[in-house]
């Protein structure tokens, strides 16, 4: 299956602890040619972000096994005001969207996430 989007040479850090979700993102983005870095928890996300210079976008789950996604968001924004961060969550809890934007997220989406929503959201946040 082709895609109307071409993310060749774009590196996307995907922070997601649920394996079925990670596999969905991989499959959904395969045709875009994006390079994906998949990590399963907040600490690894922070470590990978700090040691990489070529990440173009962060796709961040709020519900992680070690610390919550807001901590990852805060950490990234301390050193990088510009990188696009898309927050996604399985549950629309009161205040999560507002808090995400306050902490510097560029976009916020909730599950279920379709291939179309995923590709369009990433395209509109990659500059
Ligand atoms: Mg999760």
JSON list of C-alpha atoms and ligand atoms in Angstrom, two decimals:
[
{"chain": "A", "resi": 1, "resn": "UNK", "atom": "CA", "xyz": [0.00, 0.00, 0.00]},
{"chain": "A", "resi": 2, "resn": "UNK", "atom": "CA", "xyz": [1.38, 3.40, -0.96]},
{"chain": "A", "resi": 3, "resn": "UNK", "atom": "CA", "xyz": [0.96, 6.62, 0.91]},
{"chain": "A", "resi": 4, "resn": "UNK", "atom": "CA", "xyz": [0.22, 10.17, -0.15]},
{"chain": "A", "resi": 5, "resn": "UNK", "atom": "CA", "xyz": [2.88, 11.18, 2.38]},
{"chain": "A", "resi": 6, "resn": "UNK", "atom": "CA", "xyz": [6.61, 10.89, 1.94]},
{"chain": "A", "resi": 7, "resn": "UNK", "atom": "CA", "xyz": [8.65, 11.15, 5.14]},
{"chain": "A", "resi": 8, "resn": "UNK", "atom": "CA", "xyz": [11.91, 9.97, 3.59]},
{"chain": "A", "resi": 9, "resn": "UNK", "atom": "CA", "xyz": [14.89, 11.14, 5.70]},
{"chain": "A", "resi": 10, "resn": "UNK", "atom": "CA", "xyz": [12.59, 12.01, 8.61]},
{"chain": "A", "resi": 11, "resn": "UNK", "atom": "CA", "xyz": [13.34, 10.38, 11.94]},
{"chain": "A", "resi": 12, "resn": "UNK", "atom": "CA", "xyz": [10.43, 9.85, 14.30]},
{"chain": "A", "resi": 13, "resn": "UNK", "atom": "CA", "xyz": [10.88, 8.83, 17.92]},
{"chain": "A", "resi": 14, "resn": "UNK", "atom": "CA", "xyz": [7.86, 6.78, 18.94]},
{"chain": "A", "resi": 15, "resn": "UNK", "atom": "CA", "xyz": [7.36, 6.33, 22.67]},
{"chain": "A", "resi": 16, "resn": "UNK", "atom": "CA", "xyz": [4.81, 3.57, 23.22]},
{"chain": "A", "resi": 17, "resn": "UNK", "atom": "CA", "xyz": [4.74, 0.73, 25.74]},
{"chain": "A", "resi": 18, "resn": "UNK", "atom": "CA", "xyz": [2.00, -1.38, 24.17]},
{"chain": "A", "resi": 19, "resn": "UNK", "atom": "CA", "xyz": [3.44, -3.75, 21.61]},
{"chain": "A", "resi": 20, "resn": "UNK", "atom": "CA", "xyz": [0.30, -3.97, 19.47]},
{"chain": "A", "resi": 21, "resn": "UNK", "atom": "CA", "xyz": [0.25, -0.18, 19.20]},
{"chain": "A", "resi": 22, "resn": "UNK", "atom": "CA", "xyz": [3.94, -0.02, 18.23]},
{"chain": "A", "resi": 23, "resn": "UNK", "atom": "CA", "xyz": [3.38, -2.63, 15.57]},
{"chain": "A", "resi": 24, "resn": "UNK", "atom": "CA", "xyz": [0.41, -0.66, 14.25]},
{"chain": "A", "resi": 25, "resn": "UNK", "atom": "CA", "xyz": [2.49, 2.54, 14.02]},
{"chain": "A", "resi": 26, "resn": "UNK", "atom": "CA", "xyz": [5.25, 0.67, 12.21]},
{"chain": "A", "resi": 27, "resn": "UNK", "atom": "CA", "xyz": [2.83, -0.80, 9.71]},
{"chain": "A", "resi": 28, "resn": "UNK", "atom": "CA", "xyz": [0.94, 2.46, 9.27]},
{"chain": "A", "resi": 29, "resn": "UNK", "atom": "CA", "xyz": [4.10, 4.46, 8.58]},
{"chain": "A", "resi": 30, "resn": "UNK", "atom": "CA", "xyz": [5.97, 1.91, 6.49]},
{"chain": "A", "resi": 31, "resn": "UNK", "atom": "CA", "xyz": [4.81, 3.36, 3.17]},
{"chain": "A", "resi": 32, "resn": "UNK", "atom": "CA", "xyz": [5.90, 6.87, 4.18]},
{"chain": "A", "resi": 33, "resn": "UNK", "atom": "CA", "xyz": [9.57, 5.78, 4.40]},
{"chain": "A", "resi": 34, "resn": "UNK", "atom": "CA", "xyz": [10.01, 7.48, 7.77]},
{"chain": "A", "resi": 35, "resn": "UNK", "atom": "CA", "xyz": [12.81, 6.14, 9.94]},
{"chain": "A", "resi": 36, "resn": "UNK", "atom": "CA", "xyz": [11.28, 5.05, 13.24]},
{"chain": "A", "resi": 37, "resn": "UNK", "atom": "CA", "xyz": [12.97, 4.74, 16.60]},
{"chain": "A", "resi": 38, "resn": "UNK", "atom": "CA", "xyz": [10.66, 2.81, 18.92]},
{"chain": "A", "resi": 39, "resn": "UNK", "atom": "CA", "xyz": [11.08, 2.94, 22.68]},
{"chain": "A", "resi": 40, "resn": "UNK", "atom": "CA", "xyz": [8.88, 1.45, 25.39]},
{"chain": "A", "resi": 41, "resn": "UNK", "atom": "CA", "xyz": [9.33, 3.67, 28.42]},
{"chain": "A", "resi": 42, "resn": "UNK", "atom": "CA", "xyz": [10.02, 7.19, 29.58]},
{"chain": "A", "resi": 43, "resn": "UNK", "atom": "CA", "xyz": [13.61, 6.71, 30.70]},
{"chain": "A", "resi": 44, "resn": "UNK", "atom": "CA", "xyz": [14.66, 5.21, 27.37]},
{"chain": "A", "resi": 45, "resn": "UNK", "atom": "CA", "xyz": [12.82, 7.98, 25.55]},
{"chain": "A", "resi": 46, "resn": "UNK", "atom": "CA", "xyz": [14.76, 10.63, 27.47]},
{"chain": "A", "resi": 47, "resn": "UNK", "atom": "CA", "xyz": [18.08, 8.81, 27.00]},
{"chain": "A", "resi": 48, "resn": "UNK", "atom": "CA", "xyz": [17.55, 8.30, 23.28]},
{"chain": "A", "resi": 49, "resn": "UNK", "atom": "CA", "xyz": [16.40, 11.87, 22.80]},
{"chain": "A", "resi": 50, "resn": "UNK", "atom": "CA", "xyz": [19.41, 13.28, 24.63]},
{"chain": "A", "resi": 51, "resn": "UNK", "atom": "CA", "xyz": [21.88, 11.21, 22.65]},
{"chain": "A", "resi": 52, "resn": "UNK", "atom": "CA", "xyz": [20.33, 11.78, 19.22]},
{"chain": "A", "resi": 53, "resn": "UNK", "atom": "CA", "xyz": [20.75, 14.87, 17.12]},
{"chain": "A", "resi": 54, "resn": "UNK", "atom": "CA", "xyz": [18.64, 13.87, 14.19]},
{"chain": "A", "resi": 55, "resn": "UNK", "atom": "CA", "xyz": [15.13, 13.31, 15.54]},
{"chain": "A", "resi": 56, "resn": "UNK", "atom": "CA", "xyz": [12.53, 15.28, 13.58]},
{"chain": "A", "resi": 57, "resn": "UNK", "atom": "CA", "xyz": [9.41, 14.52, 15.58]},
{"chain": "A", "resi": 58, "resn": "UNK", "atom": "CA", "xyz": [8.43, 12.82, 18.85]},
{"chain": "A", "resi": 59, "resn": "UNK", "atom": "CA", "xyz": [5.25, 10.77, 19.02]},
{"chain": "A", "resi": 60, "resn": "UNK", "atom": "CA", "xyz": [4.57, 10.35, 22.71]},
{"chain": "A", "resi": 61, "resn": "UNK", "atom": "CA", "xyz": [2.21, 8.11, 24.64]},
{"chain": "A", "resi": 62, "resn": "UNK", "atom": "CA", "xyz": [1.21, 9.63, 27.98]},
{"chain": "A", "resi": 63, "resn": "UNK", "atom": "CA", "xyz": [0.70, 6.33, 29.77]},
{"chain": "A", "resi": 64, "resn": "UNK", "atom": "CA", "xyz": [4.10, 4.71, 30.23]},
{"chain": "A", "resi": 65, "resn": "UNK", "atom": "CA", "xyz": [5.25, 2.04, 32.67]},
{"chain": "A", "resi": 66, "resn": "UNK", "atom": "CA", "xyz": [7.94, 4.03, 34.49]},
{"chain": "A", "resi": 67, "resn": "UNK", "atom": "CA", "xyz": [7.08, 7.70, 34.51]},
{"chain": "A", "resi": 68, "resn": "UNK", "atom": "CA", "xyz": [4.31, 9.51, 32.77]},
{"chain": "A", "resi": 69, "resn": "UNK", "atom": "CA", "xyz": [4.56, 11.10, 29.37]},
{"chain": "A", "resi": 70, "resn": "UNK", "atom": "CA", "xyz": [4.28, 14.60, 30.81]},
{"chain": "A", "resi": 71, "resn": "UNK", "atom": "CA", "xyz": [7.74, 14.10, 32.37]},
{"chain": "A", "resi": 72, "resn": "UNK", "atom": "CA", "xyz": [9.16, 13.16, 28.98]},
{"chain": "A", "resi": 73, "resn": "UNK", "atom": "CA", "xyz": [7.50, 16.21, 27.45]},
{"chain": "A", "resi": 74, "resn": "UNK", "atom": "CA", "xyz": [8.94, 18.51, 30.13]},
{"chain": "A", "resi": 75, "resn": "UNK", "atom": "CA", "xyz": [12.39, 17.02, 29.75]},
{"chain": "A", "resi": 76, "resn": "UNK", "atom": "CA", "xyz": [12.45, 17.52, 25.99]},
{"chain": "A", "resi": 77, "resn": "UNK", "atom": "CA", "xyz": [11.15, 21.08, 26.19]},
{"chain": "A", "resi": 78, "resn": "UNK", "atom": "CA", "xyz": [13.84, 22.01, 28.69]},
{"chain": "A", "resi": 79, "resn": "UNK", "atom": "CA", "xyz": [16.46, 21.68, 25.98]},
{"chain": "A", "resi": 80, "resn": "UNK", "atom": "CA", "xyz": [14.50, 21.83, 22.74]},
{"chain": "A", "resi": 81, "resn": "UNK", "atom": "CA", "xyz": [11.68, 24.31, 22.14]},
{"chain": "A", "resi": 82, "resn": "UNK", "atom": "CA", "xyz": [11.31, 23.53, 18.46]},
{"chain": "A", "resi": 83, "resn": "UNK", "atom": "CA", "xyz": [11.01, 19.82, 17.86]},
{"chain": "A", "resi": 84, "resn": "UNK", "atom": "CA", "xyz": [7.42, 18.84, 17.10]},
{"chain": "A", "resi": 85, "resn": "UNK", "atom": "CA", "xyz": [5.87, 16.68, 19.81]},
{"chain": "A", "resi": 86, "resn": "UNK", "atom": "CA", "xyz": [2.61, 14.87, 19.19]},
{"chain": "A", "resi": 87, "resn": "UNK", "atom": "CA", "xyz": [1.00, 13.49, 22.34]},
{"chain": "A", "resi": 88, "resn": "UNK", "atom": "CA", "xyz": [-1.31, 10.52, 22.10]},
{"chain": "A", "resi": 89, "resn": "UNK", "atom": "CA", "xyz": [-3.28, 8.77, 24.77]},
{"chain": "A", "resi": 90, "resn": "UNK", "atom": "CA", "xyz": [-5.74, 5.92, 25.03]},
{"chain": "A", "resi": 91, "resn": "UNK", "atom": "CA", "xyz": [-7.99, 7.73, 27.45]},
{"chain": "A", "resi": 92, "resn": "UNK", "atom": "CA", "xyz": [-9.27, 11.26, 27.29]},
{"chain": "A", "resi": 93, "resn": "UNK", "atom": "CA", "xyz": [-8.80, 12.16, 30.92]},
{"chain": "A", "resi": 94, "resn": "UNK", "atom": "CA", "xyz": [-9.91, 15.52, 32.12]},
{"chain": "A", "resi": 95, "resn": "UNK", "atom": "CA", "xyz": [-7.19, 18.11, 31.66]},
{"chain": "A", "resi": 96, "resn": "UNK", "atom": "CA", "xyz": [-4.68, 15.95, 29.80]},
{"chain": "A", "resi": 97, "resn": "UNK", "atom": "CA", "xyz": [-5.06, 17.81, 26.54]},
{"chain": "A", "resi": 98, "resn": "UNK", "atom": "CA", "xyz": [-4.76, 21.21, 28.18]},
{"chain": "A", "resi": 99, "resn": "UNK", "atom": "CA", "xyz": [-1.74, 20.11, 30.24]},
{"chain": "A", "resi": 100, "resn": "UNK", "atom": "CA", "xyz": [-0.05, 18.71, 27.14]},
{"chain": "A", "resi": 101, "resn": "UNK", "atom": "CA", "xyz": [-0.36, 22.03, 25.32]},
{"chain": "A", "resi": 102, "resn": "UNK", "atom": "CA", "xyz": [0.75, 23.97, 28.39]},
{"chain": "A", "resi": 103, "resn": "UNK", "atom": "CA", "xyz": [3.88, 21.82, 28.56]},
{"chain": "A", "resi": 104, "resn": "UNK", "atom": "CA", "xyz": [4.66, 22.49, 24.92]},
{"chain": "A", "resi": 105, "resn": "UNK", "atom": "CA", "xyz": [3.03, 19.74, 22.88]},
{"chain": "A", "resi": 106, "resn": "UNK", "atom": "CA", "xyz": [2.23, 20.68, 19.29]},
{"chain": "A", "resi": 107, "resn": "UNK", "atom": "CA", "xyz": [-0.66, 18.28, 18.86]},
{"chain": "A", "resi": 108, "resn": "UNK", "atom": "CA", "xyz": [-2.79, 15.89, 20.88]},
{"chain": "A", "resi": 109, "resn": "UNK", "atom": "CA", "xyz": [-4.68, 12.85, 19.60]},
{"chain": "A", "resi": 110, "resn": "UNK", "atom": "CA", "xyz": [-6.62, 10.07, 21.30]},
{"chain": "A", "resi": 111, "resn": "UNK", "atom": "CA", "xyz": [-7.03, 6.42, 20.41]},
{"chain": "A", "resi": 112, "resn": "UNK", "atom": "CA", "xyz": [-8.40, 4.87, 18.32]},
{"chain": "A", "resi": 113, "resn": "UNK", "atom": "CA", "xyz": [-5.88, 6.22, 15.83]},
{"chain": "A", "resi": 114, "resn": "UNK", "atom": "CA", "xyz": [-6.42, 5.33, 12.18]},
{"chain": "A", "resi": 115, "resn": "UNK", "atom": "CA", "xyz": [-3.65, 5.12, 9.59]},
{"chain": "A", "resi": 116, "resn": "UNK", "atom": "CA", "xyz": [-5.04, 8.27, 8.00]},
{"chain": "A", "resi": 117, "resn": "UNK", "atom": "CA", "xyz": [-5.12, 10.23, 11.26]},
{"chain": "A", "resi": 118, "resn": "UNK", "atom": "CA", "xyz": [-1.62, 9.08, 12.14]},
{"chain": "A", "resi": 119, "resn": "UNK", "atom": "CA", "xyz": [-0.09, 10.00, 8.78]},
{"chain": "A", "resi": 120, "resn": "UNK", "atom": "CA", "xyz": [-1.92, 13.33, 8.54]},
{"chain": "A", "resi": 121, "resn": "UNK", "atom": "CA", "xyz": [-1.06, 14.36, 12.08]},
{"chain": "A", "resi": 122, "resn": "UNK", "atom": "CA", "xyz": [2.60, 13.59, 11.58]},
{"chain": "A", "resi": 123, "resn": "UNK", "atom": "CA", "xyz": [2.65, 15.33, 8.19]},
{"chain": "A", "resi": 124, "resn": "UNK", "atom": "CA", "xyz": [1.10, 18.48, 9.57]},
{"chain": "A", "resi": 125, "resn": "UNK", "atom": "CA", "xyz": [3.61, 18.66, 12.42]},
{"chain": "A", "resi": 126, "resn": "UNK", "atom": "CA", "xyz": [6.74, 17.85, 10.44]},
{"chain": "A", "resi": 127, "resn": "UNK", "atom": "CA", "xyz": [8.06, 21.03, 8.96]},
{"chain": "B", "resi": 1, "resn": "LIG", "atom": "MG1", "xyz": [0.86, 3.40, 27.09]}
]
